[in-house]
mmCIF file of C-alpha atoms in Angstrom:
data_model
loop_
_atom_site.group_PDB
_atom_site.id
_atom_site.type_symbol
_atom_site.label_atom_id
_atom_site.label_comp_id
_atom_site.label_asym_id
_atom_site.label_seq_id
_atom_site.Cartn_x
_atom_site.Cartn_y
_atom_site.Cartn_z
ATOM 1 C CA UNK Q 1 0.000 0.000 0.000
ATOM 2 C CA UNK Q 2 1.745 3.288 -1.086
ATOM 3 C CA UNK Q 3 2.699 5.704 1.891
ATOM 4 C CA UNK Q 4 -0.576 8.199 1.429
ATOM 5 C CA UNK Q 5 -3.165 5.747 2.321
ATOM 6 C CA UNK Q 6 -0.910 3.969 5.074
ATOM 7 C CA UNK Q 7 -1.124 7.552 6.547
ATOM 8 C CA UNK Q 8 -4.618 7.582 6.215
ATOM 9 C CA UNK Q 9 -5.137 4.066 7.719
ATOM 10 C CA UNK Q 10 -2.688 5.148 10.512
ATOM 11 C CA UNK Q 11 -4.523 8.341 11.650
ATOM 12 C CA UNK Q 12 -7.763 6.255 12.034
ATOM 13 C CA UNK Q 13 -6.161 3.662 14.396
ATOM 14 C CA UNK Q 14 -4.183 6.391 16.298
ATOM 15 C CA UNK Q 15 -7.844 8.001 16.788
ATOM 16 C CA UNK Q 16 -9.542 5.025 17.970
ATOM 17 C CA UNK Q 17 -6.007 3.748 19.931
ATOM 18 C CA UNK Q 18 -7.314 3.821 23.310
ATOM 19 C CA UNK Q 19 -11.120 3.061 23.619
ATOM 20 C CA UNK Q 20 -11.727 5.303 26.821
ATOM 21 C CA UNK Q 21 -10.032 8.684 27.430
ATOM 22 C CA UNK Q 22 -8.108 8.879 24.623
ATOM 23 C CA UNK Q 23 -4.814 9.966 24.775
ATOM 24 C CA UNK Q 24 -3.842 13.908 23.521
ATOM 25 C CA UNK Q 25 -0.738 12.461 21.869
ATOM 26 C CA UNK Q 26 -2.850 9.927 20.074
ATOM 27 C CA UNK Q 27 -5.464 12.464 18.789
ATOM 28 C CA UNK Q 28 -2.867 15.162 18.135
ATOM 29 C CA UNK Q 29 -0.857 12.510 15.798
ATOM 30 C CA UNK Q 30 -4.213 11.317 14.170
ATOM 31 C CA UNK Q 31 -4.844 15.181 12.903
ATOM 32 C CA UNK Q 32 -0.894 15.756 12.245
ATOM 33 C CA UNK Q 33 -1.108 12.305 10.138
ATOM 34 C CA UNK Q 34 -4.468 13.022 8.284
ATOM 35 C CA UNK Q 35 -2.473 15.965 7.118
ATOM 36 C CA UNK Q 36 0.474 13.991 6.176
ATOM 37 C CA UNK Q 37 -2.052 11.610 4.667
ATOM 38 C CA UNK Q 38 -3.481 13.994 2.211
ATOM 39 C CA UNK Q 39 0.186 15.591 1.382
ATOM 40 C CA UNK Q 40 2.148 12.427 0.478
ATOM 41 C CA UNK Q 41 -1.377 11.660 -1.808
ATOM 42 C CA UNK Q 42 -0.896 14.801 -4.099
ATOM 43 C CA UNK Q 43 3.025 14.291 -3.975
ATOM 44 C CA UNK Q 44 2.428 10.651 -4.855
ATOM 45 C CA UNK Q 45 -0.190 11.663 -7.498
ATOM 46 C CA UNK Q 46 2.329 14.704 -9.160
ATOM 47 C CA UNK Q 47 5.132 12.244 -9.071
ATOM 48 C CA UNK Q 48 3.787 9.200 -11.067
ATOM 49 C CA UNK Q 49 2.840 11.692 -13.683
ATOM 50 C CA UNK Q 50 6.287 12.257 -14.330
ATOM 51 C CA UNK Q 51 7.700 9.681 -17.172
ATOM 52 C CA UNK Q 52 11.227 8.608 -15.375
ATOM 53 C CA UNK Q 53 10.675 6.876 -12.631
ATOM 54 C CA UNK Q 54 14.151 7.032 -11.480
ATOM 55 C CA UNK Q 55 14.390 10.699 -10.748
ATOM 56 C CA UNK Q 56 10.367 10.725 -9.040
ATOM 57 C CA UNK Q 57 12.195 10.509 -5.411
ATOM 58 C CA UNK Q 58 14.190 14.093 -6.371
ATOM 59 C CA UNK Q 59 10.880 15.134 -7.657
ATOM 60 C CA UNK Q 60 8.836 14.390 -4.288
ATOM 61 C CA UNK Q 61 11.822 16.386 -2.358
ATOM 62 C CA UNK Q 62 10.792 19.595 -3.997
ATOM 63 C CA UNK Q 63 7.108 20.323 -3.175
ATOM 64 C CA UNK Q 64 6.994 22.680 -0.045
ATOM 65 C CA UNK Q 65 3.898 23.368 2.878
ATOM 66 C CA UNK Q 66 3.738 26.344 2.014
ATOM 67 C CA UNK Q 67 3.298 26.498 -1.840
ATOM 68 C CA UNK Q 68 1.147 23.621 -1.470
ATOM 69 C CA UNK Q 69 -0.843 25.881 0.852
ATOM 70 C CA UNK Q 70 -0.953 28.831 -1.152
ATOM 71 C CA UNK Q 71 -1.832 26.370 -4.014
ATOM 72 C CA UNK Q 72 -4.763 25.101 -2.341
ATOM 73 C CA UNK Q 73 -6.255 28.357 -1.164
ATOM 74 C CA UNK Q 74 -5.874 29.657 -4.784
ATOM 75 C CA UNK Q 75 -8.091 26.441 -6.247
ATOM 76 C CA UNK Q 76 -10.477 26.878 -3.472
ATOM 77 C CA UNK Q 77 -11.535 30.261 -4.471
ATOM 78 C CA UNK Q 78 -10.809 29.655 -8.388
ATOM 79 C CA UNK Q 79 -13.449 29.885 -10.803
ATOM 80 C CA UNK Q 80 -13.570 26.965 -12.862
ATOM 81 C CA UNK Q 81 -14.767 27.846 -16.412
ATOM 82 C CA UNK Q 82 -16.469 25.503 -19.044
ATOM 83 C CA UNK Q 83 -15.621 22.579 -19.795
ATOM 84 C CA UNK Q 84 -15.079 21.840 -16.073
ATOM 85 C CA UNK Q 85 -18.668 20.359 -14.522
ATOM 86 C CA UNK Q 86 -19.983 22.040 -11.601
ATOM 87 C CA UNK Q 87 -19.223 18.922 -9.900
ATOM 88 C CA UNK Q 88 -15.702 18.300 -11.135
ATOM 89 C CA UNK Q 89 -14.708 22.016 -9.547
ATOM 90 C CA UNK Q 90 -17.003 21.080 -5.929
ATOM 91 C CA UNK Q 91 -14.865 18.480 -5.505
ATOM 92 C CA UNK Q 92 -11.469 20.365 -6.167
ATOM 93 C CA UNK Q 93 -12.394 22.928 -4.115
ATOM 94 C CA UNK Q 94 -13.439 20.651 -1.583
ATOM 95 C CA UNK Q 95 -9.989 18.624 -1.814
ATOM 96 C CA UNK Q 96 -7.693 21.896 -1.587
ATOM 97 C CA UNK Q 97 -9.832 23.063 1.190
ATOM 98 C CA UNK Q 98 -9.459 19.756 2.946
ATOM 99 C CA UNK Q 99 -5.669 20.319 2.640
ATOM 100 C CA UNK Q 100 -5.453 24.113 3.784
ATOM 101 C CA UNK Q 101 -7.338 23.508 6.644
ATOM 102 C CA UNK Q 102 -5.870 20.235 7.664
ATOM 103 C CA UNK Q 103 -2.483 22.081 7.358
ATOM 104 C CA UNK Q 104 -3.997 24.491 9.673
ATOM 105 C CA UNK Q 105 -5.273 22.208 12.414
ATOM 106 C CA UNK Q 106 -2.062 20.166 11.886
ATOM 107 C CA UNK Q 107 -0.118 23.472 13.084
ATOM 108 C CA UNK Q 108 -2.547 23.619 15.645
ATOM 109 C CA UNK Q 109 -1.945 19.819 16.890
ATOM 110 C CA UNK Q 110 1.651 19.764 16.592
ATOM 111 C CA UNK Q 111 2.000 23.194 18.020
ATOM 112 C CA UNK Q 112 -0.268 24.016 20.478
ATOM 113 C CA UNK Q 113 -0.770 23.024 23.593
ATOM 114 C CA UNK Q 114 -3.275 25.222 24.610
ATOM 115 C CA UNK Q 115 -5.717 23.453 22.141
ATOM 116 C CA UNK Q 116 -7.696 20.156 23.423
ATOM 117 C CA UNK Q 117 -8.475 17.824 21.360
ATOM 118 C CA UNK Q 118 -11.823 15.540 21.591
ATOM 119 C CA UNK Q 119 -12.089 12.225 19.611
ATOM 120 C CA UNK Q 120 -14.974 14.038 17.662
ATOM 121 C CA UNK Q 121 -13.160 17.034 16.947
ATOM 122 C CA UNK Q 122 -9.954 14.920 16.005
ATOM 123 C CA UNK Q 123 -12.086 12.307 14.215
ATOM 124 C CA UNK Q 124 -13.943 15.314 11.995
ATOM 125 C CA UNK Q 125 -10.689 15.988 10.595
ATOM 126 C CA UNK Q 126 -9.696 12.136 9.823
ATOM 127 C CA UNK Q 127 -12.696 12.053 7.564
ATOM 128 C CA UNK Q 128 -11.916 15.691 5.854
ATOM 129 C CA UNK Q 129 -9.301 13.914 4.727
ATOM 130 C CA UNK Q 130 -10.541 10.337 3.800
ATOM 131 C CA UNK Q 131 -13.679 12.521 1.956
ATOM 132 C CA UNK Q 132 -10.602 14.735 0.435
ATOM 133 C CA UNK Q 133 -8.919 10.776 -0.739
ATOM 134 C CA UNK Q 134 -12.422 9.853 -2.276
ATOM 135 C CA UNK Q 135 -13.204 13.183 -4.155
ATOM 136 C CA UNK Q 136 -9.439 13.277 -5.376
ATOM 137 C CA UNK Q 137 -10.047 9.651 -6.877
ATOM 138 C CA UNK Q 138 -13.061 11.056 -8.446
ATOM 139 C CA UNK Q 139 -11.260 13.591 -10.297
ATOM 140 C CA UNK Q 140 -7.686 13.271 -10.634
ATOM 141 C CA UNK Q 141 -7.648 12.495 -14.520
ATOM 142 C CA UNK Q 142 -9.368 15.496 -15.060
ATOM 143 C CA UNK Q 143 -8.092 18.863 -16.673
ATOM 144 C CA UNK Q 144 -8.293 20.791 -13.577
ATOM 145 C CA UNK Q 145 -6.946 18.268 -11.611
ATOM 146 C CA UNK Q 146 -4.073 17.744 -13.266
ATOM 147 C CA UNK Q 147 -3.197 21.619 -13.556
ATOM 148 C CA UNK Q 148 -3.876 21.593 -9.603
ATOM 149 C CA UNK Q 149 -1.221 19.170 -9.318
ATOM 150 C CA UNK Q 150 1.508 21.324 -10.976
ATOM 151 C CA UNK Q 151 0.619 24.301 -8.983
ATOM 152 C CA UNK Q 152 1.473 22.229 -5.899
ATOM 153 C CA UNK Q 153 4.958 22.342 -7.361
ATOM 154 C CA UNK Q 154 5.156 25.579 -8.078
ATOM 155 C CA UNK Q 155 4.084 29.512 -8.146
ATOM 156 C CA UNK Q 156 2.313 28.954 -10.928
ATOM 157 C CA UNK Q 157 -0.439 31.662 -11.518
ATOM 158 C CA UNK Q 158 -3.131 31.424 -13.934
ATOM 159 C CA UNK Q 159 -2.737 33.699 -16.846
#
């Protein structure tokens, strides 16, 4: 199973690790790894696009938090023109909002100890991002998908 959906399969049993009282540590991880989850998916994704599969480790080493961030908040407020379906650009703007926000409570679970976490509130955020794997396999072939991809990589701004 590639590393993406390990993550995701990780942060589920780190939520449900302890069956009473769950453990901060295990709830904080299960948010940091949904996170994770969802990044090493659109790395993995970007990568096997690429047609030497030799040099797709070097590749993976260059996408950042940060333009992946910016990225995402840019294809969440996009408007996505003909011939991209209504429901082809909910779902991308679902998927990069998954990822800003889980990069946002990941900051938040790695970083703060002034914020509790609940197995609800940490569990809410392991299915944003098992919703965010679904929609992604819905429409990562497409057009807009693809382009979302390569402005993961880069600062690439739409003309």
């Amino acid at each position: 199973m590639p590393l993406a959906e390990d993550l995701l399969e990780q942060a589920s049993l780190l939520l449900n690790k302890e069956t009473k009282n769950p453990k901060q540590a295990s709830l904080r991880r299960a948010v940091s790894t949904s996170y994770y989850a969802l990044f090493h998916l659109f790395i993995q994704e970007a990568c096997a696009n690429w047609n030497a599969p030799n040099v797709r480790d070097y590749l993976a080493r260059a996408f950042e938090h940060r333009t992946m961030y910016k990225a995402s908040s840019a294809a969440e407020n996009a408007a996505y023109p003909p011939p991209t379906t209504p429901q082809v650009a909910a779902k991308l703007r679902s998927v990069a909002r998954a990822f800003r926000e889980l990069q946002e409570q990941r900051h938040l679970a790695d970083y703060s100890n002034a914020t509790k976490w609940d197995r609800i509130k940490a569990g809410a955020k392991v299915n944003q991002a098992k919703t965010a794997f679904t929609d992604w396999k819905a429409i990562r072939k497409e057009h807009v998908a693809q382009r979302f991809l390569v402005s993961l990589l880069s600062n690439y701004k739409e003309p």
